[in-house]
Tab-separated table of C-alpha atoms in Angstrom:
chain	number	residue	atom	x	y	z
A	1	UNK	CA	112.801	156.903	69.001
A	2	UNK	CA	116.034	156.894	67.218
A	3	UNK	CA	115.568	152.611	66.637
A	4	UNK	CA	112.327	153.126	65.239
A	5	UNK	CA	113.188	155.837	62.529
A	6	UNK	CA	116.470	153.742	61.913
A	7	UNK	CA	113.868	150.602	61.367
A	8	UNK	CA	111.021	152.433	59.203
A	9	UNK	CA	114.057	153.545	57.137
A	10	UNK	CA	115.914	149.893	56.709
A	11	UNK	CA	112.238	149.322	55.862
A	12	UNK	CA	111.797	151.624	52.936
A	13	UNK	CA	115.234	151.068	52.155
A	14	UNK	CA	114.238	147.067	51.288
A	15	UNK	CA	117.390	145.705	52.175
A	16	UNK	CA	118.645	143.928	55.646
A	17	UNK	CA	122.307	144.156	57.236
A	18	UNK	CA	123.548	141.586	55.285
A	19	UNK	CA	123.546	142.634	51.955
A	20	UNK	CA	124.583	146.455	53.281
A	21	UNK	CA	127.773	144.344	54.437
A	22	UNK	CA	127.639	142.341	51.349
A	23	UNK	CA	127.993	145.574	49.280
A	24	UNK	CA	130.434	147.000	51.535
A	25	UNK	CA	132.365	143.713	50.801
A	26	UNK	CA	132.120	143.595	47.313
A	27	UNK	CA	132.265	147.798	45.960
A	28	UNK	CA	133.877	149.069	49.090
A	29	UNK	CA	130.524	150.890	49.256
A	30	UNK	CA	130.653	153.646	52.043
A	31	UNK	CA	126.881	154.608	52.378
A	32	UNK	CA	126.379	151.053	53.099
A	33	UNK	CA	128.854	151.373	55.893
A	34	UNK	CA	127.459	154.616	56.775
A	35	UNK	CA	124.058	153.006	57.247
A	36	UNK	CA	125.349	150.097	58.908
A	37	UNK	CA	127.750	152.811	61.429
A	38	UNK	CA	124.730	154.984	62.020
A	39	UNK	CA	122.486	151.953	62.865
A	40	UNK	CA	125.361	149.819	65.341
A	41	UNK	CA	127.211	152.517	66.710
A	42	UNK	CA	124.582	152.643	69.640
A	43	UNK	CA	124.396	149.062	70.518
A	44	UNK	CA	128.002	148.465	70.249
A	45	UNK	CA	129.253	151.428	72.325
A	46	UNK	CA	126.768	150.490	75.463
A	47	UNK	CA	128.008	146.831	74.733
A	48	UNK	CA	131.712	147.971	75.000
A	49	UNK	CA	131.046	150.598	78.220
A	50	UNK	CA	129.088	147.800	79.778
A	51	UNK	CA	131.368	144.952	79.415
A	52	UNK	CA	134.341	147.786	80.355
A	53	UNK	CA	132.195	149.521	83.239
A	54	UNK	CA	134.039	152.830	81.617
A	55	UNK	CA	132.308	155.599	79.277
A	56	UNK	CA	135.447	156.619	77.128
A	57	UNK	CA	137.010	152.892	76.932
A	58	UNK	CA	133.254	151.867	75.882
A	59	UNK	CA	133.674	155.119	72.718
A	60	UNK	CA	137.132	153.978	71.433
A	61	UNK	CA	136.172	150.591	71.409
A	62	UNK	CA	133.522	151.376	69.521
A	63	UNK	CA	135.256	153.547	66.946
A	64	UNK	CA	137.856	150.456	66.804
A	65	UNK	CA	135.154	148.265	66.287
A	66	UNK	CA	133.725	149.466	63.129
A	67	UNK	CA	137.909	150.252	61.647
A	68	UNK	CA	138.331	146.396	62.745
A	69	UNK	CA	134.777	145.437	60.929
A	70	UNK	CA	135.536	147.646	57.815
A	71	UNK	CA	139.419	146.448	57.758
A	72	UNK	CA	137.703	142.818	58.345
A	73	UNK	CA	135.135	143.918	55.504
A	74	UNK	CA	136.569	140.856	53.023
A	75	UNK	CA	136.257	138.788	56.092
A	76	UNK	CA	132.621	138.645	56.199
A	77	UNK	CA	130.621	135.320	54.512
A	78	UNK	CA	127.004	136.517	52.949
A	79	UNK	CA	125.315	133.378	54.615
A	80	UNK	CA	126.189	134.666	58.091
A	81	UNK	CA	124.251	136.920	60.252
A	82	UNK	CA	126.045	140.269	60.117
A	83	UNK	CA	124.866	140.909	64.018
A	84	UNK	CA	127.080	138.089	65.187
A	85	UNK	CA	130.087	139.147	62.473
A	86	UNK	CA	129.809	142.157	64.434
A	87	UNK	CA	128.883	141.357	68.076
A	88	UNK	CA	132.048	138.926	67.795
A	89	UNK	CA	134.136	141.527	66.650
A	90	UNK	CA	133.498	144.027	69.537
A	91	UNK	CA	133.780	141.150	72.076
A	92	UNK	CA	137.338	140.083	71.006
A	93	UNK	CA	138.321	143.643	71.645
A	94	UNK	CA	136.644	144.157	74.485
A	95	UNK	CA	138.503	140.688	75.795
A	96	UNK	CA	141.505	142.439	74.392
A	97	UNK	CA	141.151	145.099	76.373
A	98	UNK	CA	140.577	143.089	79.481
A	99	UNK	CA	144.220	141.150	78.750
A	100	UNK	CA	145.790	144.647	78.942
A	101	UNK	CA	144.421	145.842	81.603
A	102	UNK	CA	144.689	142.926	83.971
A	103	UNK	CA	148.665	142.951	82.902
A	104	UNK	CA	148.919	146.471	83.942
A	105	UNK	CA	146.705	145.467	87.189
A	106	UNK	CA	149.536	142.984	88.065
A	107	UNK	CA	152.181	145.729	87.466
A	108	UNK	CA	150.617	148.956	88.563
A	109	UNK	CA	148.169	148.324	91.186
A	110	UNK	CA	148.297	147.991	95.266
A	111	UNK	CA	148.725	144.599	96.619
A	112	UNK	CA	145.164	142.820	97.107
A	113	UNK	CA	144.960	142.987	100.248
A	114	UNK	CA	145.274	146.538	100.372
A	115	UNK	CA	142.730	146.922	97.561
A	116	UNK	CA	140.018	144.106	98.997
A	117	UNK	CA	140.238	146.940	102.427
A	118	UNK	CA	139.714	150.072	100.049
A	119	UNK	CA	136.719	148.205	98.436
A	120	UNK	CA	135.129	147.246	101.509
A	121	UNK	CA	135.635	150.562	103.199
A	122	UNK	CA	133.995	152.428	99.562
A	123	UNK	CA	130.778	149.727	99.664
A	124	UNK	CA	130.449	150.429	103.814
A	125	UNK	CA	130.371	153.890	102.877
A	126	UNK	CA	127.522	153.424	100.414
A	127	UNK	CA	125.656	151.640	102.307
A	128	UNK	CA	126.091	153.471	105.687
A	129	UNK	CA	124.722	156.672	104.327
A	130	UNK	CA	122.060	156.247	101.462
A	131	UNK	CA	120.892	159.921	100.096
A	132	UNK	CA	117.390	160.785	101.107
A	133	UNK	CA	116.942	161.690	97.360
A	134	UNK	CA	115.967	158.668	95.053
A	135	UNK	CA	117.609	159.604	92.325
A	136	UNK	CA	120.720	159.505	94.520
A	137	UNK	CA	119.728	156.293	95.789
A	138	UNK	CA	119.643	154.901	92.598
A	139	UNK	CA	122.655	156.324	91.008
A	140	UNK	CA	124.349	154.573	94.082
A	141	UNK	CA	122.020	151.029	93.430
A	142	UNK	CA	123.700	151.174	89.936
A	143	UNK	CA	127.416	152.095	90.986
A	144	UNK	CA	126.789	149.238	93.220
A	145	UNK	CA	125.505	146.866	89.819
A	146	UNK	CA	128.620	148.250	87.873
A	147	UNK	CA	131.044	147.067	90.491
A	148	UNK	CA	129.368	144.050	90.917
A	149	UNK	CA	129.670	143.426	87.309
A	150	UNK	CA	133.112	144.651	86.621
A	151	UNK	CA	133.635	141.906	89.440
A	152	UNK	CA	132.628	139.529	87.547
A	153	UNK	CA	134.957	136.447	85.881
A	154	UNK	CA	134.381	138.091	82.368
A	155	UNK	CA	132.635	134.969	81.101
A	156	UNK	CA	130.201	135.908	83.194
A	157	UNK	CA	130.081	139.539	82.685
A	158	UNK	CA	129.677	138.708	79.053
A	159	UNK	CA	126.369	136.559	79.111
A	160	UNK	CA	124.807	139.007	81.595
A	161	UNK	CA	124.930	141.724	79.560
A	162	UNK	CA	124.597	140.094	76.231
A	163	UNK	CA	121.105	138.729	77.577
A	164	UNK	CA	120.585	140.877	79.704
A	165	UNK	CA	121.098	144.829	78.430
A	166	UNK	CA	121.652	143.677	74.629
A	167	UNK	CA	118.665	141.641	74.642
A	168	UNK	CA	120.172	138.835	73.199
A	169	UNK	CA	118.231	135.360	72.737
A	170	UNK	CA	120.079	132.783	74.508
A	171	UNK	CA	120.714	130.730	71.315
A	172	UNK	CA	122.441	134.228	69.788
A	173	UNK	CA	124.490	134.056	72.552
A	174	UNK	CA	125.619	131.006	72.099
A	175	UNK	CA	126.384	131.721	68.411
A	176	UNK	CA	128.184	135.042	69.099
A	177	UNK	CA	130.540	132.958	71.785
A	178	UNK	CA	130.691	130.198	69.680
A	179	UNK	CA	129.849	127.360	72.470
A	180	UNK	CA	126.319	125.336	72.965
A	181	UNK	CA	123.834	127.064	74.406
A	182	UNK	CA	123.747	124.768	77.256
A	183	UNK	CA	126.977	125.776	78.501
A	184	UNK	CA	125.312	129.490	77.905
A	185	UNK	CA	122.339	128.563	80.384
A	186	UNK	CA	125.163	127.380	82.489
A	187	UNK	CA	127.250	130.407	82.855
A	188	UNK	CA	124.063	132.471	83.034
A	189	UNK	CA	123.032	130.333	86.421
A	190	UNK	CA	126.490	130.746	87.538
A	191	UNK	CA	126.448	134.185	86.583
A	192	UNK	CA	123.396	134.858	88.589
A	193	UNK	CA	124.287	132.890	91.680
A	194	UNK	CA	127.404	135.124	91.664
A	195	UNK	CA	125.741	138.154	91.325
A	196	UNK	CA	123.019	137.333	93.865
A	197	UNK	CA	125.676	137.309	96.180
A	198	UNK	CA	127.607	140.199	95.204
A	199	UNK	CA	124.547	142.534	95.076
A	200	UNK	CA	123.243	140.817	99.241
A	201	UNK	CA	123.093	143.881	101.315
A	202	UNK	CA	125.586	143.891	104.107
A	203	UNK	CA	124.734	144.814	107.675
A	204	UNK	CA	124.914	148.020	109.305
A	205	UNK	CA	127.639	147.853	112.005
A	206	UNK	CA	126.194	149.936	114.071
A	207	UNK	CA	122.515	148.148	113.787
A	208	UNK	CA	124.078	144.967	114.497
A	209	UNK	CA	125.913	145.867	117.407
A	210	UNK	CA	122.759	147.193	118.871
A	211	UNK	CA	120.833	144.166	117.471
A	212	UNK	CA	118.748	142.586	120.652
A	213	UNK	CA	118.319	138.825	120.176
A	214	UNK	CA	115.081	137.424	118.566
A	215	UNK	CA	114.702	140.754	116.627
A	216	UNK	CA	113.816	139.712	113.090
A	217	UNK	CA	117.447	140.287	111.110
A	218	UNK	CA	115.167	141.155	107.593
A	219	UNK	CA	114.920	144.724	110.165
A	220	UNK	CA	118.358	144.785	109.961
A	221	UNK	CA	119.001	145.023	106.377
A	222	UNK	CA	119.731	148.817	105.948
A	223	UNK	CA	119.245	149.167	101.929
A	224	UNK	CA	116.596	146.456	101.206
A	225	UNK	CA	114.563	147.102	104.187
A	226	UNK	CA	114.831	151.141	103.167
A	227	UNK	CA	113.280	150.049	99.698
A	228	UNK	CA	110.732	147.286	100.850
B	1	UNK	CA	112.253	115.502	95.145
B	2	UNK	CA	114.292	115.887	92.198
B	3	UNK	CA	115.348	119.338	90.909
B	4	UNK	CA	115.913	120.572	87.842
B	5	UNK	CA	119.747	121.631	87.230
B	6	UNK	CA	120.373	125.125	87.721
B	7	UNK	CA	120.746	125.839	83.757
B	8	UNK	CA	117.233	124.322	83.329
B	9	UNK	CA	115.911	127.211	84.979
B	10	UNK	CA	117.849	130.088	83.141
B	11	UNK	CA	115.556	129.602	79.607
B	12	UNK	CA	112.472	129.200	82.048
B	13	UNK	CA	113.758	132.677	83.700
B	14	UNK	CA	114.035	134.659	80.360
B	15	UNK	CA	111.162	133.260	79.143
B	16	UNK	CA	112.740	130.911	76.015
B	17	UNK	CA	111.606	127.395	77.679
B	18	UNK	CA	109.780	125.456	75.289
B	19	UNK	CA	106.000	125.301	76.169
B	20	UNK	CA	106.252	121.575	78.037
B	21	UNK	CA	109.455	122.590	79.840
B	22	UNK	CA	107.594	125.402	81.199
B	23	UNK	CA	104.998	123.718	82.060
B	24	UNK	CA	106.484	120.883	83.930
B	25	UNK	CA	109.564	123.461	85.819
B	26	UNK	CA	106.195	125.961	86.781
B	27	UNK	CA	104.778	122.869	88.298
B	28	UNK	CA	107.779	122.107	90.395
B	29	UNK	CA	108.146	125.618	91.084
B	30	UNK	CA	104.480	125.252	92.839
B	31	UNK	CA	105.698	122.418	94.841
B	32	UNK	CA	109.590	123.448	95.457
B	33	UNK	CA	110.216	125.894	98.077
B	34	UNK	CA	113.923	125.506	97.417
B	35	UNK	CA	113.580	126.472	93.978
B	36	UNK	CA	111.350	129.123	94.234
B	37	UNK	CA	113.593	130.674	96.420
B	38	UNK	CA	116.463	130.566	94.167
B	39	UNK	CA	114.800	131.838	91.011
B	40	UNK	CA	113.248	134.670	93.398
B	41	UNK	CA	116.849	135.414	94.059
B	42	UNK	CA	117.650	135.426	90.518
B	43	UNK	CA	115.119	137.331	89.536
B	44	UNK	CA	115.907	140.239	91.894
B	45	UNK	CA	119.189	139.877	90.720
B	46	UNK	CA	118.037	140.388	86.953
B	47	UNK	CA	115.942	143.147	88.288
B	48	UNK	CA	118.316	145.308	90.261
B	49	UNK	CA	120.834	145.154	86.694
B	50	UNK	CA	118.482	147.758	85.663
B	51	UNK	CA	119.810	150.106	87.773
B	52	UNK	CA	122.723	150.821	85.801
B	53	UNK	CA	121.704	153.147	83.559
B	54	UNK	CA	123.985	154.896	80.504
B	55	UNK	CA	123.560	158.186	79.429
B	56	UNK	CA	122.943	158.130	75.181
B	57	UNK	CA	125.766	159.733	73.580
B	58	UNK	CA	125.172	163.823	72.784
B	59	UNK	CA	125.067	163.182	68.892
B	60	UNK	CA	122.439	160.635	69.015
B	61	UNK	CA	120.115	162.745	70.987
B	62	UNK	CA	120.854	165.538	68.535
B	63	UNK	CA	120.218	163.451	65.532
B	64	UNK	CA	116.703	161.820	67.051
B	65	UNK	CA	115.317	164.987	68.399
B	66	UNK	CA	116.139	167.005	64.871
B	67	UNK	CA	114.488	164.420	63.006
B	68	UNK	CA	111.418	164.226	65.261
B	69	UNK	CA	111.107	167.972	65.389
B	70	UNK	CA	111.193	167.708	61.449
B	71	UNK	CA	108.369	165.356	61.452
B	72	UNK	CA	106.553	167.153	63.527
B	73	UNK	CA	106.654	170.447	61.959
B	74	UNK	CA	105.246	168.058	58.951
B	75	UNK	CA	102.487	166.968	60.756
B	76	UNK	CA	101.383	170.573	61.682
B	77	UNK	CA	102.018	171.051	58.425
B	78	UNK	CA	100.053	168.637	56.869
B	79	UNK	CA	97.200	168.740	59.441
B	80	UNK	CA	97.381	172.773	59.197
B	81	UNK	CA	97.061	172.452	55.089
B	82	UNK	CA	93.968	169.548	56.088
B	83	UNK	CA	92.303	172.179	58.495
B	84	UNK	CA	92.160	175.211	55.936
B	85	UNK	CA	91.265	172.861	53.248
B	86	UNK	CA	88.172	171.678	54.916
B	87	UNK	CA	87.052	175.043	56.382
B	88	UNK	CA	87.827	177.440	52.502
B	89	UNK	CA	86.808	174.894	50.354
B	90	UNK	CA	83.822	173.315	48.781
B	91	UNK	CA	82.710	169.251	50.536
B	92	UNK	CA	84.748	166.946	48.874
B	93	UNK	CA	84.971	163.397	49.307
B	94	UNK	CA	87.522	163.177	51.704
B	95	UNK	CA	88.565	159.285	51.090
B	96	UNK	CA	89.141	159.743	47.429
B	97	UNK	CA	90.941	162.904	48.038
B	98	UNK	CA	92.807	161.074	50.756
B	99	UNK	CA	93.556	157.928	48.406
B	100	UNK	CA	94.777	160.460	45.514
B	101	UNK	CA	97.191	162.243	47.454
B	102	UNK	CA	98.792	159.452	49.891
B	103	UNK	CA	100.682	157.925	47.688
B	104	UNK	CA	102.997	161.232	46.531
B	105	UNK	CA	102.811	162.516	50.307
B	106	UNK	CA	104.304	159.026	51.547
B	107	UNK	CA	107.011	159.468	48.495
B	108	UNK	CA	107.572	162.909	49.222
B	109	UNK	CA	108.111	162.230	52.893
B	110	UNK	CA	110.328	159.175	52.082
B	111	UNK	CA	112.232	160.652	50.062
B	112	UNK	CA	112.823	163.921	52.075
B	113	UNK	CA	113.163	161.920	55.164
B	114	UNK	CA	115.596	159.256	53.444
B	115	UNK	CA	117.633	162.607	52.216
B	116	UNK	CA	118.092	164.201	55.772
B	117	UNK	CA	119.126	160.523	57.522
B	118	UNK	CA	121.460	159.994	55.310
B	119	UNK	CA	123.164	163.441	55.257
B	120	UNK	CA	123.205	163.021	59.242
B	121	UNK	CA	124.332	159.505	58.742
B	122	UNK	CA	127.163	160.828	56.353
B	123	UNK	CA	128.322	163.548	58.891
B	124	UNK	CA	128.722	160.769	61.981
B	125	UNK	CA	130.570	158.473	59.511
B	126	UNK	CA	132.713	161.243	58.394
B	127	UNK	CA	133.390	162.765	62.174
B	128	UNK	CA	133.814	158.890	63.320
B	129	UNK	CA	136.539	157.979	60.484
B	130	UNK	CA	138.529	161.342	60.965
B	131	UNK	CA	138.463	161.044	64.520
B	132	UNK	CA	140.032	157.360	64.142
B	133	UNK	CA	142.474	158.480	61.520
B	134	UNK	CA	143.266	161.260	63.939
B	135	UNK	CA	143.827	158.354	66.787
B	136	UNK	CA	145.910	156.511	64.045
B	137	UNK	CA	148.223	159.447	63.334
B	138	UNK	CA	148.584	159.590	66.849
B	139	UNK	CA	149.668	155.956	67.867
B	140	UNK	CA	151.804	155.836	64.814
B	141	UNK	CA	154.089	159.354	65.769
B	142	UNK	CA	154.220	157.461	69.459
B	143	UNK	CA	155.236	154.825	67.914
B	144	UNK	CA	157.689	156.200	65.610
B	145	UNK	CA	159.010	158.073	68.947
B	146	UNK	CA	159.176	155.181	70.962
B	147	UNK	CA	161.183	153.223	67.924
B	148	UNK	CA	163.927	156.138	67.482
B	149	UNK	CA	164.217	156.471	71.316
B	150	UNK	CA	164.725	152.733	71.428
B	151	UNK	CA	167.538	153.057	68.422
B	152	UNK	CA	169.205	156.024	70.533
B	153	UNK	CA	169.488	153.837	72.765
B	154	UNK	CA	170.902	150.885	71.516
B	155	UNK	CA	173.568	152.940	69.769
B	156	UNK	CA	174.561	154.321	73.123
B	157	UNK	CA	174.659	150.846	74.559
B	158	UNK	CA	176.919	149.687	71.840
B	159	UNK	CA	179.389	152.732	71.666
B	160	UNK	CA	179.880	151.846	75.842
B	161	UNK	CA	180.351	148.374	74.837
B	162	UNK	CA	182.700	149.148	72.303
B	163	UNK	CA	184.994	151.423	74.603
B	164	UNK	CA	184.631	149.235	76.869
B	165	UNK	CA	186.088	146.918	74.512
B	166	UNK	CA	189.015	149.313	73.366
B	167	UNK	CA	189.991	149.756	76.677
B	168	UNK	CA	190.480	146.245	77.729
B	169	UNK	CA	192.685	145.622	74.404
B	170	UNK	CA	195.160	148.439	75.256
B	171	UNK	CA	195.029	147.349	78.923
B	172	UNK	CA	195.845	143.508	77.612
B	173	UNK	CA	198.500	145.189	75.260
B	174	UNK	CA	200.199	147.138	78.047
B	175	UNK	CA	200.191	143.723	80.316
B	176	UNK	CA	201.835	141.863	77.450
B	177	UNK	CA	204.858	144.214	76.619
B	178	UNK	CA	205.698	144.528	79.695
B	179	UNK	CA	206.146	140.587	79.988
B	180	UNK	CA	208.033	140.343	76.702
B	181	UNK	CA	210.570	142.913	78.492
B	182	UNK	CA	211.026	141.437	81.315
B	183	UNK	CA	210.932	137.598	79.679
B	184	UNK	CA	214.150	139.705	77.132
B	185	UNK	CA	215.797	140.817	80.398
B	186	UNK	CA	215.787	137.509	81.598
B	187	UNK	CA	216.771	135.692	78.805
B	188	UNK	CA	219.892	137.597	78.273
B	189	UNK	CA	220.762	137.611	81.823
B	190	UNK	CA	220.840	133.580	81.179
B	191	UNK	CA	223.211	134.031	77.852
B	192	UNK	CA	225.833	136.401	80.177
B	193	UNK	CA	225.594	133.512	82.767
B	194	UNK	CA	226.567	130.624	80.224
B	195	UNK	CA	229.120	132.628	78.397
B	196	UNK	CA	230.409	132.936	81.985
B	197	UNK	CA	230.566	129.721	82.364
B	198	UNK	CA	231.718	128.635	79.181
B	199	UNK	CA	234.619	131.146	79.369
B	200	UNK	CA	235.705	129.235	82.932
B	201	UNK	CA	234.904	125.925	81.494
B	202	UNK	CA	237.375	126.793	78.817
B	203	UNK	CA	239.968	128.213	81.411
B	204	UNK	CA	240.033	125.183	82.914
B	205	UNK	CA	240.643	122.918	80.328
B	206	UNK	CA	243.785	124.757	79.138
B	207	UNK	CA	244.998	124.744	82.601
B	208	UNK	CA	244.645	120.685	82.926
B	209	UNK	CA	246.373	120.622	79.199
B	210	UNK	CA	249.216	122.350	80.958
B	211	UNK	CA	249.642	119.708	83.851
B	212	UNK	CA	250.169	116.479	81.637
B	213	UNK	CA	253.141	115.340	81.866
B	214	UNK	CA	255.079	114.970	78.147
């Protein structure tokens, strides 16, 4: 609701993204960059909390975002699309983000061994004992997506959710990353293969001890079968 | 059978193939267990991504639901002033009534709605860049701490270096006068042994002087 009263206003308003940044470029003008806040903020913060898997992080990297993007304001060339000026921008923080946290990963966390056990023993758990209410059973499916994601090598993570929950063409993908779209179709198949496999429901234990040869194993599958 | 590469099928997947691709990768699909089964896989894949779901942020709802509850009351307004109009007054011809008064309704109702957007809009850019200046303040007094800490204690370090220092030189001093005493010591010990000597050197030679005969 809130998209389509933003777009019937950039409508009456007569004038795209681009020369809003244009203007903020040239006069400093801050009810352009109030328009262009109050229409981004959205898609940047669930761009930032996706690619982070983390509410908060997702907020401040939004906020830094837009200081980066008004900082960067002299930055931006008229002929370019202000979408990718701005997708880019949020992505090179988010990556930023990723550097730091992966160098206080190798500092602060258990060794991986220890934290491979803790994972399996969390997704057994989730999987052992589904809710019998399906809201709970979907919260769970998508804590279940999230770690799968957050799994992800993040040029993976990035394509997936670019295409995926930004609803980005493939070619705008490739311009936002700056490399050919055929190494975005790439990634993407990658990406999926990998995520195919994360997401494969696991076995019961306790079904497949008492499985009896020649039963079919699809019976076995305690989340998909559950669903199906 | 030849199969398409794995990054032939992502455009066909999203739906971005060119009409030909499409065409020929549907009719291998028809023929290609294999590859049906994969983009099945993907597909479920692409499906069960919707699952994570993100709450909208509390300002946003606010924002949408007091602008739609603002258009609204102008509907019931507008549909209210229609509904009395056609009931008290005399038939009118309702397109060129329509037709006259469209044009300032639409302006009016830009305008007004243009006026309360951007009022909201103002109020989330002002909260946003306060909050971030706030942030800002925030990192820089860290930082500021962090720096003087950091000074505090390099001038610590350096004041044990330098006693350290101080005490070594008095210790070296100490060593070295000690030496020079006991290199005097010695050396006049040696001068009392040579005047010794020369005194009995010169004993003897008057003695021998003595001896010869005339």
């Amino acid at each position: 609701m809130n998209g389509l009263w933003i777009s019937t206003l950039a409508l009456l308003r007569g004038r795209s993204d681009e020369e809003a940044m244009s203007r903020v470029k040239a006069y400093d003008d801050h009810e352009e960059f109030a328009w262009l806040l109050k229409k981004w903020q959205e898609p940047i913060r669930r761009l930032c909390t996706r690619l982070t898997g983390d509410a908060g992080q997702g907020e401040d990297l939004k906020q830094e975002t837009f200081l980066r993007l008004f900082r960067n304001r002299r930055q931006y060339e008229r002929s370019a699309k202000f979408s990718t000026f701005l997708w880019r921008i949020a992505l090179n923080l988010c990556r930023d983000e990723f550097r730091r946290q992966e160098r206080q990963r190798q500092f602060l966390s258990p060794p991986l061994d220890a934290r491979e056990a803790e994972g399996s023993e969390g997704a057994e758990a989730v999987w052992e004992a589904p809710g019998p209410d399906s809201n709970a059973v979907s919260a769970e499916e998508g804590a279940l997506v999230r770690k799968a994601l957050l799994e992800l090598p993040e040029i993976y993570r990035e394509v997936i959710v670019l295409r995926h929950y930004q609803d980005l063409k493939l070619g705008e993908i490739a311009e936002v990353l700056g490399i050919p779209e055929g190494t975005v179709n790439s990634r993407m198949a990658d990406a999926l293969t990998r995520l195919g496999r994360a997401l494969k429901p696991k076995l019961r234990p306790s079904l497949a001890r008492a499985a009896q040869p020649g039963k079919s194993p699809k019976s076995l599958l305690c989340y998909e079968s559950s669903k199906t | 059978m030849n199969h398409p590469k794995p990054e032939e099928w992502v455009p066909y997947l999203y739906g971005e193939s060119r009409p030909e691709v499409a065409r020929e990768l549907a009719a291998h699909l028809e023929s290609c267990l294999q590859c049906r089964e994969q983009l099945a896989g993907w597909r479920a894949s692409v499906k069960r991504l919707d699952n994570w779901k993100l709450p909208r942020t509390g300002r946003a709802d606010v924002m949408g639901v007091s602008v739609l509850r603002w258009a609204v009351a102008t509907l019931v307004l507008l549909l209210a002033g229609f509904a009395v109009g056609r009931l008290t007054g005399p038939a009118v011809d309702t397109e060129s009534l329509r037709s006259s008064i469209e044009p300032e309704l639409r302006r009016q109702l830009t305008e007004e709605l243009t006026s309360v957007v951007r009022a909201q809009v103002k109020e989330a850019a002002e909260s946003t860049l306060h909050t971030a200046a706030r942030e800002a303040e925030a990192i820089a007094a860290a930082y500021v701490r962090g720096l003087q800490a950091q000074r505090a204690e390099d001038r610590r370090a350096v004041e044990t270096a330098l006693a350290r220092l101080e005490t070594e030189r008095l210790t070296d001093l100490a060593t070295l006068k000690q030496e020079l005493d006991t290199l005097a010591v010695n050396t006049d010990a040696g001068l009392r042994q040579t005047t010794a000597g020369l005194v009995e050197l010169a004993h003897y030679r008057t003695v021998a002087r003595g001896s010869e005969p005339e």
